[in-house]
Amino acid sequence: MATWAVADAERWRKAAVPTALAPTVGGWALAVLVAAGYVLLFALSSTSAAWHSGPADGTDWRRYPGLILLTALPLWYRYVPVAAIPAAVFVAGEAALTLARSGDLDHPARAGWLVILTAGAVAFTGSCLRLRARRRQRALALAAAGRRRFPLPQGTPESDGHRGHQQIYTGVALCLVAAAILADGLFGEPTASGVAYDAVGHQGIGLVLLVAGTTSYGRGQLAYRAARRMHEEPQPALIVGVRAGADGRHWVCPDARTRSAAPLIAYLPRKNDTRARTRLLGSGSAYGVGNGHHDIDPTHEPFEAVLYGTLVEGDEVVLEYACAEYHRRQEMGRMYATVTTVPLRPDRRHGLGPWEPADGPTRQRERLREEQERAERRREAEREAENRRRNPPRGSSTRGRGSGSGNRHTGGGCGSGCGSSCGGD
């Protein structure tokens, strides 16, 4: 399997979209612009009050689709950039036409439409740049992996059976409820005064449900398709480093040796997507002095893993790495492969600095000392329980004979030291 040169990984990192248009930052910026547009148009302007066309015309349905797309723009940009492109074109086009045709707009309304035009332009530009960055990063990752393709390792959790399904069903349900509410508002009876039916409340509830439903459905579809691509065909593979953050996210690094290499992309491992002990990698003195292995703490230094798939936000990858299992009373241990299937996140901030490799013999002595202390506490608890059984308090009776707990203890260390491939081919 191919290794990833730090220089190539740095080119991959620089191919990402600028930070100002990153998914999280850009999504919040669009949310501010959309909120400002709402305030200017519907709170400060006297010519665009709420969704009404006029005092006797009832609810305005013509502008309603544009309001749905405008409200959904920040969430679609963050989670479904493919859908944000046509939505941004529609929103910006409607704003431009309104500014060109309407000469009776007051200053707040004109400022509001200018803000909406800006939001559409930012969403369109950022979404296009994000899709372009994905193509470039995918091409760089494939070039680093080479032309060889590998089947997924033994015991890989099959995420295509569940990934995205819950989000799809939730999105469909929310959209159906919104459609029922809007239909009730659209075909409602006029009021007693003869004024057309006021469906502003229906529109408000429907807007919230449609934005949430379409976002959930889009996220689910993208996750489902990424899982299908991962499990349908052999994948490229790279040997990388993985380092755990304090918040539970794991960060993929170019390798597990270069201390100054910046983390590249994050994933969040979940228990149901991880399968331990899929195959035996070897047995022996796992942490002996001078044998090239040491017990790795993933929060302080990276461990080595094999990554199957393409390294792009939103894609799904499979990581295989080694975990050692040892017994308290034995120096011998066994090393097993662990496999996890995860989607990659678009996060940028990691808070991880340069790392220092652990002193293998020192960690070995510390681990054995901790095991001895735990064993001593366990023996002390057993002695106290035995004394209470033999000398029960006055007035109490012994109902059964207790048995001591077992002395067998297992633990594990994750990763491998230099000179060994973690979860090899």
JSON list of N, CA and C in Angstrom, two decimals, residues 339-396:
[
{"chain": "A", "resi": 339, "resn": "VAL", "atom": "N", "xyz": [-11.59, -2.43, 12.72]},
{"chain": "A", "resi": 339, "resn": "VAL", "atom": "CA", "xyz": [-12.05, -1.77, 11.50]},
{"chain": "A", "resi": 339, "resn": "VAL", "atom": "C", "xyz": [-13.20, -0.84, 11.85]},
{"chain": "A", "resi": 340, "resn": "THR", "atom": "N", "xyz": [-13.16, 0.37, 11.32]},
{"chain": "A", "resi": 340, "resn": "THR", "atom": "CA", "xyz": [-14.25, 1.32, 11.53]},
{"chain": "A", "resi": 340, "resn": "THR", "atom": "C", "xyz": [-14.63, 1.95, 10.19]},
{"chain": "A", "resi": 341, "resn": "THR", "atom": "N", "xyz": [-15.91, 2.16, 10.00]},
{"chain": "A", "resi": 341, "resn": "THR", "atom": "CA", "xyz": [-16.45, 2.78, 8.79]},
{"chain": "A", "resi": 341, "resn": "THR", "atom": "C", "xyz": [-17.07, 4.11, 9.17]},
{"chain": "A", "resi": 342, "resn": "VAL", "atom": "N", "xyz": [-16.58, 5.20, 8.57]},
{"chain": "A", "resi": 342, "resn": "VAL", "atom": "CA", "xyz": [-17.01, 6.53, 9.02]},
{"chain": "A", "resi": 342, "resn": "VAL", "atom": "C", "xyz": [-17.14, 7.48, 7.83]},
{"chain": "A", "resi": 343, "resn": "PRO", "atom": "N", "xyz": [-18.08, 8.43, 7.92]},
{"chain": "A", "resi": 343, "resn": "PRO", "atom": "CA", "xyz": [-18.10, 9.54, 6.96]},
{"chain": "A", "resi": 343, "resn": "PRO", "atom": "C", "xyz": [-17.15, 10.64, 7.42]},
{"chain": "A", "resi": 344, "resn": "LEU", "atom": "N", "xyz": [-16.55, 11.33, 6.48]},
{"chain": "A", "resi": 344, "resn": "LEU", "atom": "CA", "xyz": [-15.60, 12.39, 6.79]},
{"chain": "A", "resi": 344, "resn": "LEU", "atom": "C", "xyz": [-16.34, 13.71, 6.98]},
{"chain": "A", "resi": 345, "resn": "ARG", "atom": "N", "xyz": [-15.91, 14.47, 7.97]},
{"chain": "A", "resi": 345, "resn": "ARG", "atom": "CA", "xyz": [-16.55, 15.72, 8.33]},
{"chain": "A", "resi": 345, "resn": "ARG", "atom": "C", "xyz": [-15.82, 16.90, 7.68]},
{"chain": "A", "resi": 346, "resn": "PRO", "atom": "N", "xyz": [-16.51, 18.05, 7.52]},
{"chain": "A", "resi": 346, "resn": "PRO", "atom": "CA", "xyz": [-15.86, 19.22, 6.91]},
{"chain": "A", "resi": 346, "resn": "PRO", "atom": "C", "xyz": [-15.20, 20.13, 7.93]},
{"chain": "A", "resi": 347, "resn": "ASP", "atom": "N", "xyz": [-14.88, 19.64, 9.12]},
{"chain": "A", "resi": 347, "resn": "ASP", "atom": "CA", "xyz": [-14.33, 20.49, 10.19]},
{"chain": "A", "resi": 347, "resn": "ASP", "atom": "C", "xyz": [-12.94, 21.00, 9.83]},
{"chain": "A", "resi": 348, "resn": "ARG", "atom": "N", "xyz": [-12.62, 22.17, 10.34]},
{"chain": "A", "resi": 348, "resn": "ARG", "atom": "CA", "xyz": [-11.31, 22.78, 10.11]},
{"chain": "A", "resi": 348, "resn": "ARG", "atom": "C", "xyz": [-10.51, 22.93, 11.42]},
{"chain": "A", "resi": 349, "resn": "ARG", "atom": "N", "xyz": [-11.16, 23.35, 12.49]},
{"chain": "A", "resi": 349, "resn": "ARG", "atom": "CA", "xyz": [-10.46, 23.65, 13.74]},
{"chain": "A", "resi": 349, "resn": "ARG", "atom": "C", "xyz": [-10.23, 22.35, 14.52]},
{"chain": "A", "resi": 350, "resn": "HIS", "atom": "N", "xyz": [-8.96, 22.10, 14.82]},
{"chain": "A", "resi": 350, "resn": "HIS", "atom": "CA", "xyz": [-8.64, 20.86, 15.53]},
{"chain": "A", "resi": 350, "resn": "HIS", "atom": "C", "xyz": [-7.99, 21.10, 16.89]},
{"chain": "A", "resi": 351, "resn": "GLY", "atom": "N", "xyz": [-7.26, 22.18, 17.06]},
{"chain": "A", "resi": 351, "resn": "GLY", "atom": "CA", "xyz": [-6.64, 22.46, 18.35]},
{"chain": "A", "resi": 351, "resn": "GLY", "atom": "C", "xyz": [-5.52, 21.52, 18.72]},
{"chain": "A", "resi": 352, "resn": "LEU", "atom": "N", "xyz": [-4.97, 20.79, 17.77]},
{"chain": "A", "resi": 352, "resn": "LEU", "atom": "CA", "xyz": [-3.89, 19.84, 18.03]},
{"chain": "A", "resi": 352, "resn": "LEU", "atom": "C", "xyz": [-2.57, 20.46, 17.59]},
{"chain": "A", "resi": 353, "resn": "GLY", "atom": "N", "xyz": [-1.58, 20.42, 18.46]},
{"chain": "A", "resi": 353, "resn": "GLY", "atom": "CA", "xyz": [-0.27, 20.93, 18.13]},
{"chain": "A", "resi": 353, "resn": "GLY", "atom": "C", "xyz": [0.70, 19.81, 17.82]},
{"chain": "A", "resi": 354, "resn": "PRO", "atom": "N", "xyz": [1.99, 20.14, 17.68]},
{"chain": "A", "resi": 354, "resn": "PRO", "atom": "CA", "xyz": [3.00, 19.09, 17.47]},
{"chain": "A", "resi": 354, "resn": "PRO", "atom": "C", "xyz": [3.01, 18.11, 18.65]},
{"chain": "A", "resi": 355, "resn": "TRP", "atom": "N", "xyz": [3.42, 16.91, 18.36]},
{"chain": "A", "resi": 355, "resn": "TRP", "atom": "CA", "xyz": [3.39, 15.86, 19.38]},
{"chain": "A", "resi": 355, "resn": "TRP", "atom": "C", "xyz": [4.79, 15.28, 19.57]},
{"chain": "A", "resi": 356, "resn": "GLU", "atom": "N", "xyz": [4.98, 14.59, 20.67]},
{"chain": "A", "resi": 356, "resn": "GLU", "atom": "CA", "xyz": [6.23, 13.92, 20.97]},
{"chain": "A", "resi": 356, "resn": "GLU", "atom": "C", "xyz": [5.96, 12.43, 21.13]},
{"chain": "A", "resi": 357, "resn": "PRO", "atom": "N", "xyz": [6.80, 11.58, 20.57]},
{"chain": "A", "resi": 357, "resn": "PRO", "atom": "CA", "xyz": [6.57, 10.14, 20.72]},
{"chain": "A", "resi": 357, "resn": "PRO", "atom": "C", "xyz": [6.75, 9.71, 22.17]},
{"chain": "A", "resi": 358, "resn": "ALA", "atom": "N", "xyz": [5.94, 8.76, 22.59]},
{"chain": "A", "resi": 358, "resn": "ALA", "atom": "CA", "xyz": [6.00, 8.26, 23.95]},
{"chain": "A", "resi": 358, "resn": "ALA", "atom": "C", "xyz": [7.24, 7.41, 24.15]},
{"chain": "A", "resi": 359, "resn": "ASP", "atom": "N", "xyz": [7.74, 7.41, 25.38]},
{"chain": "A", "resi": 359, "resn": "ASP", "atom": "CA", "xyz": [8.87, 6.55, 25.76]},
{"chain": "A", "resi": 359, "resn": "ASP", "atom": "C", "xyz": [8.30, 5.16, 26.01]},
{"chain": "A", "resi": 360, "resn": "GLY", "atom": "N", "xyz": [8.59, 4.23, 25.09]},
{"chain": "A", "resi": 360, "resn": "GLY", "atom": "CA", "xyz": [7.99, 2.91, 25.16]},
{"chain": "A", "resi": 360, "resn": "GLY", "atom": "C", "xyz": [8.24, 2.17, 26.47]},
{"chain": "A", "resi": 361, "resn": "PRO", "atom": "N", "xyz": [9.49, 2.01, 26.90]},
{"chain": "A", "resi": 361, "resn": "PRO", "atom": "CA", "xyz": [9.73, 1.32, 28.17]},
{"chain": "A", "resi": 361, "resn": "PRO", "atom": "C", "xyz": [9.07, 1.99, 29.36]},
{"chain": "A", "resi": 362, "resn": "THR", "atom": "N", "xyz": [9.07, 3.32, 29.38]},
{"chain": "A", "resi": 362, "resn": "THR", "atom": "CA", "xyz": [8.42, 4.03, 30.48]},
{"chain": "A", "resi": 362, "resn": "THR", "atom": "C", "xyz": [6.93, 3.77, 30.51]},
{"chain": "A", "resi": 363, "resn": "ARG", "atom": "N", "xyz": [6.28, 3.80, 29.34]},
{"chain": "A", "resi": 363, "resn": "ARG", "atom": "CA", "xyz": [4.85, 3.52, 29.27]},
{"chain": "A", "resi": 363, "resn": "ARG", "atom": "C", "xyz": [4.57, 2.08, 29.68]},
{"chain": "A", "resi": 364, "resn": "GLN", "atom": "N", "xyz": [5.49, 1.16, 29.34]},
{"chain": "A", "resi": 364, "resn": "GLN", "atom": "CA", "xyz": [5.30, -0.23, 29.73]},
{"chain": "A", "resi": 364, "resn": "GLN", "atom": "C", "xyz": [5.35, -0.37, 31.25]},
{"chain": "A", "resi": 365, "resn": "ARG", "atom": "N", "xyz": [6.33, 0.28, 31.88]},
{"chain": "A", "resi": 365, "resn": "ARG", "atom": "CA", "xyz": [6.44, 0.20, 33.34]},
{"chain": "A", "resi": 365, "resn": "ARG", "atom": "C", "xyz": [5.22, 0.86, 34.00]},
{"chain": "A", "resi": 366, "resn": "GLU", "atom": "N", "xyz": [4.76, 1.99, 33.44]},
{"chain": "A", "resi": 366, "resn": "GLU", "atom": "CA", "xyz": [3.62, 2.68, 34.01]},
{"chain": "A", "resi": 366, "resn": "GLU", "atom": "C", "xyz": [2.35, 1.83, 33.89]},
{"chain": "A", "resi": 367, "resn": "ARG", "atom": "N", "xyz": [2.19, 1.19, 32.73]},
{"chain": "A", "resi": 367, "resn": "ARG", "atom": "CA", "xyz": [1.01, 0.36, 32.54]},
{"chain": "A", "resi": 367, "resn": "ARG", "atom": "C", "xyz": [1.01, -0.82, 33.52]},
{"chain": "A", "resi": 368, "resn": "LEU", "atom": "N", "xyz": [2.18, -1.48, 33.69]},
{"chain": "A", "resi": 368, "resn": "LEU", "atom": "CA", "xyz": [2.26, -2.59, 34.63]},
{"chain": "A", "resi": 368, "resn": "LEU", "atom": "C", "xyz": [2.03, -2.13, 36.06]},
{"chain": "A", "resi": 369, "resn": "ARG", "atom": "N", "xyz": [2.53, -0.94, 36.41]},
{"chain": "A", "resi": 369, "resn": "ARG", "atom": "CA", "xyz": [2.32, -0.42, 37.77]},
{"chain": "A", "resi": 369, "resn": "ARG", "atom": "C", "xyz": [0.83, -0.17, 38.02]},
{"chain": "A", "resi": 370, "resn": "GLU", "atom": "N", "xyz": [0.13, 0.40, 37.04]},
{"chain": "A", "resi": 370, "resn": "GLU", "atom": "CA", "xyz": [-1.31, 0.64, 37.20]},
{"chain": "A", "resi": 370, "resn": "GLU", "atom": "C", "xyz": [-2.06, -0.68, 37.34]},
{"chain": "A", "resi": 371, "resn": "GLU", "atom": "N", "xyz": [-1.64, -1.70, 36.59]},
{"chain": "A", "resi": 371, "resn": "GLU", "atom": "CA", "xyz": [-2.30, -2.99, 36.71]},
{"chain": "A", "resi": 371, "resn": "GLU", "atom": "C", "xyz": [-2.07, -3.61, 38.08]},
{"chain": "A", "resi": 372, "resn": "GLN", "atom": "N", "xyz": [-0.86, -3.46, 38.62]},
{"chain": "A", "resi": 372, "resn": "GLN", "atom": "CA", "xyz": [-0.57, -3.99, 39.94]},
{"chain": "A", "resi": 372, "resn": "GLN", "atom": "C", "xyz": [-1.39, -3.27, 41.01]},
{"chain": "A", "resi": 373, "resn": "GLU", "atom": "N", "xyz": [-1.54, -1.95, 40.88]},
{"chain": "A", "resi": 373, "resn": "GLU", "atom": "CA", "xyz": [-2.35, -1.21, 41.85]},
{"chain": "A", "resi": 373, "resn": "GLU", "atom": "C", "xyz": [-3.81, -1.63, 41.79]},
{"chain": "A", "resi": 374, "resn": "ARG", "atom": "N", "xyz": [-4.34, -1.83, 40.59]},
{"chain": "A", "resi": 374, "resn": "ARG", "atom": "CA", "xyz": [-5.72, -2.30, 40.47]},
{"chain": "A", "resi": 374, "resn": "ARG", "atom": "C", "xyz": [-5.88, -3.69, 41.06]},
{"chain": "A", "resi": 375, "resn": "ALA", "atom": "N", "xyz": [-4.90, -4.56, 40.81]},
{"chain": "A", "resi": 375, "resn": "ALA", "atom": "CA", "xyz": [-4.98, -5.91, 41.37]},
{"chain": "A", "resi": 375, "resn": "ALA", "atom": "C", "xyz": [-4.93, -5.88, 42.89]},
{"chain": "A", "resi": 376, "resn": "GLU", "atom": "N", "xyz": [-4.09, -5.00, 43.47]},
{"chain": "A", "resi": 376, "resn": "GLU", "atom": "CA", "xyz": [-4.00, -4.89, 44.91]},
{"chain": "A", "resi": 376, "resn": "GLU", "atom": "C", "xyz": [-5.30, -4.38, 45.51]},
{"chain": "A", "resi": 377, "resn": "ARG", "atom": "N", "xyz": [-5.93, -3.41, 44.87]},
{"chain": "A", "resi": 377, "resn": "ARG", "atom": "CA", "xyz": [-7.22, -2.91, 45.36]},
{"chain": "A", "resi": 377, "resn": "ARG", "atom": "C", "xyz": [-8.29, -4.00, 45.29]},
{"chain": "A", "resi": 378, "resn": "ARG", "atom": "N", "xyz": [-8.23, -4.81, 44.23]},
{"chain": "A", "resi": 378, "resn": "ARG", "atom": "CA", "xyz": [-9.19, -5.89, 44.08]},
{"chain": "A", "resi": 378, "resn": "ARG", "atom": "C", "xyz": [-8.98, -6.95, 45.17]},
{"chain": "A", "resi": 379, "resn": "ARG", "atom": "N", "xyz": [-7.73, -7.29, 45.47]},
{"chain": "A", "resi": 379, "resn": "ARG", "atom": "CA", "xyz": [-7.45, -8.27, 46.52]},
{"chain": "A", "resi": 379, "resn": "ARG", "atom": "C", "xyz": [-7.88, -7.75, 47.88]},
{"chain": "A", "resi": 380, "resn": "GLU", "atom": "N", "xyz": [-7.67, -6.44, 48.13]},
{"chain": "A", "resi": 380, "resn": "GLU", "atom": "CA", "xyz": [-8.08, -5.86, 49.40]},
{"chain": "A", "resi": 380, "resn": "GLU", "atom": "C", "xyz": [-9.60, -5.92, 49.55]},
{"chain": "A", "resi": 381, "resn": "ALA", "atom": "N", "xyz": [-10.33, -5.64, 48.45]},
{"chain": "A", "resi": 381, "resn": "ALA", "atom": "CA", "xyz": [-11.79, -5.74, 48.51]},
{"chain": "A", "resi": 381, "resn": "ALA", "atom": "C", "xyz": [-12.23, -7.16, 48.75]},
{"chain": "A", "resi": 382, "resn": "GLU", "atom": "N", "xyz": [-11.54, -8.13, 48.17]},
{"chain": "A", "resi": 382, "resn": "GLU", "atom": "CA", "xyz": [-11.89, -9.54, 48.39]},
{"chain": "A", "resi": 382, "resn": "GLU", "atom": "C", "xyz": [-11.64, -9.93, 49.84]},
{"chain": "A", "resi": 383, "resn": "ARG", "atom": "N", "xyz": [-10.53, -9.45, 50.43]},
{"chain": "A", "resi": 383, "resn": "ARG", "atom": "CA", "xyz": [-10.24, -9.78, 51.84]},
{"chain": "A", "resi": 383, "resn": "ARG", "atom": "C", "xyz": [-11.30, -9.19, 52.76]},
{"chain": "A", "resi": 384, "resn": "GLU", "atom": "N", "xyz": [-11.72, -7.95, 52.49]},
{"chain": "A", "resi": 384, "resn": "GLU", "atom": "CA", "xyz": [-12.75, -7.33, 53.32]},
{"chain": "A", "resi": 384, "resn": "GLU", "atom": "C", "xyz": [-14.07, -8.08, 53.19]},
{"chain": "A", "resi": 385, "resn": "ALA", "atom": "N", "xyz": [-14.40, -8.51, 51.99]},
{"chain": "A", "resi": 385, "resn": "ALA", "atom": "CA", "xyz": [-15.64, -9.28, 51.82]},
{"chain": "A", "resi": 385, "resn": "ALA", "atom": "C", "xyz": [-15.57, -10.61, 52.54]},
{"chain": "A", "resi": 386, "resn": "GLU", "atom": "N", "xyz": [-14.40, -11.24, 52.52]},
{"chain": "A", "resi": 386, "resn": "GLU", "atom": "CA", "xyz": [-14.24, -12.52, 53.21]},
{"chain": "A", "resi": 386, "resn": "GLU", "atom": "C", "xyz": [-14.34, -12.35, 54.72]},
{"chain": "A", "resi": 387, "resn": "ASN", "atom": "N", "xyz": [-13.77, -11.25, 55.25]},
{"chain": "A", "resi": 387, "resn": "ASN", "atom": "CA", "xyz": [-13.86, -10.98, 56.69]},
{"chain": "A", "resi": 387, "resn": "ASN", "atom": "C", "xyz": [-15.30, -10.72, 57.11]},
{"chain": "A", "resi": 388, "resn": "ARG", "atom": "N", "xyz": [-16.05, -9.98, 56.27]},
{"chain": "A", "resi": 388, "resn": "ARG", "atom": "CA", "xyz": [-17.45, -9.74, 56.61]},
{"chain": "A", "resi": 388, "resn": "ARG", "atom": "C", "xyz": [-18.25, -11.05, 56.58]},
{"chain": "A", "resi": 389, "resn": "ARG", "atom": "N", "xyz": [-17.89, -11.95, 55.67]},
{"chain": "A", "resi": 389, "resn": "ARG", "atom": "CA", "xyz": [-18.61, -13.23, 55.61]},
{"chain": "A", "resi": 389, "resn": "ARG", "atom": "C", "xyz": [-18.33, -14.09, 56.83]},
{"chain": "A", "resi": 390, "resn": "ARG", "atom": "N", "xyz": [-17.07, -14.09, 57.29]},
{"chain": "A", "resi": 390, "resn": "ARG", "atom": "CA", "xyz": [-16.71, -14.93, 58.42]},
{"chain": "A", "resi": 390, "resn": "ARG", "atom": "C", "xyz": [-17.17, -14.33, 59.74]},
{"chain": "A", "resi": 391, "resn": "ASN", "atom": "N", "xyz": [-17.19, -13.03, 59.84]},
{"chain": "A", "resi": 391, "resn": "ASN", "atom": "CA", "xyz": [-17.57, -12.35, 61.07]},
{"chain": "A", "resi": 391, "resn": "ASN", "atom": "C", "xyz": [-18.75, -11.42, 60.80]},
{"chain": "A", "resi": 392, "resn": "PRO", "atom": "N", "xyz": [-19.95, -11.99, 60.62]},
{"chain": "A", "resi": 392, "resn": "PRO", "atom": "CA", "xyz": [-21.11, -11.14, 60.32]},
{"chain": "A", "resi": 392, "resn": "PRO", "atom": "C", "xyz": [-21.49, -10.32, 61.54]},
{"chain": "A", "resi": 393, "resn": "PRO", "atom": "N", "xyz": [-22.12, -9.16, 61.35]},
{"chain": "A", "resi": 393, "resn": "PRO", "atom": "CA", "xyz": [-22.58, -8.35, 62.49]},
{"chain": "A", "resi": 393, "resn": "PRO", "atom": "C", "xyz": [-23.57, -9.13, 63.33]},
{"chain": "A", "resi": 394, "resn": "ARG", "atom": "N", "xyz": [-23.62, -8.82, 64.65]},
{"chain": "A", "resi": 394, "resn": "ARG", "atom": "CA", "xyz": [-24.51, -9.51, 65.58]},
{"chain": "A", "resi": 394, "resn": "ARG", "atom": "C", "xyz": [-25.96, -9.26, 65.17]},
{"chain": "A", "resi": 395, "resn": "GLY", "atom": "N", "xyz": [-26.75, -10.33, 65.15]},
{"chain": "A", "resi": 395, "resn": "GLY", "atom": "CA", "xyz": [-28.16, -10.24, 64.78]},
{"chain": "A", "resi": 395, "resn": "GLY", "atom": "C", "xyz": [-28.42, -10.50, 63.32]},
{"chain": "A", "resi": 396, "resn": "SER", "atom": "N", "xyz": [-27.38, -10.73, 62.55]},
{"chain": "A", "resi": 396, "resn": "SER", "atom": "CA", "xyz": [-27.56, -11.02, 61.12]},
{"chain": "A", "resi": 396, "resn": "SER", "atom": "C", "xyz": [-27.18, -12.46, 60.86]}
]
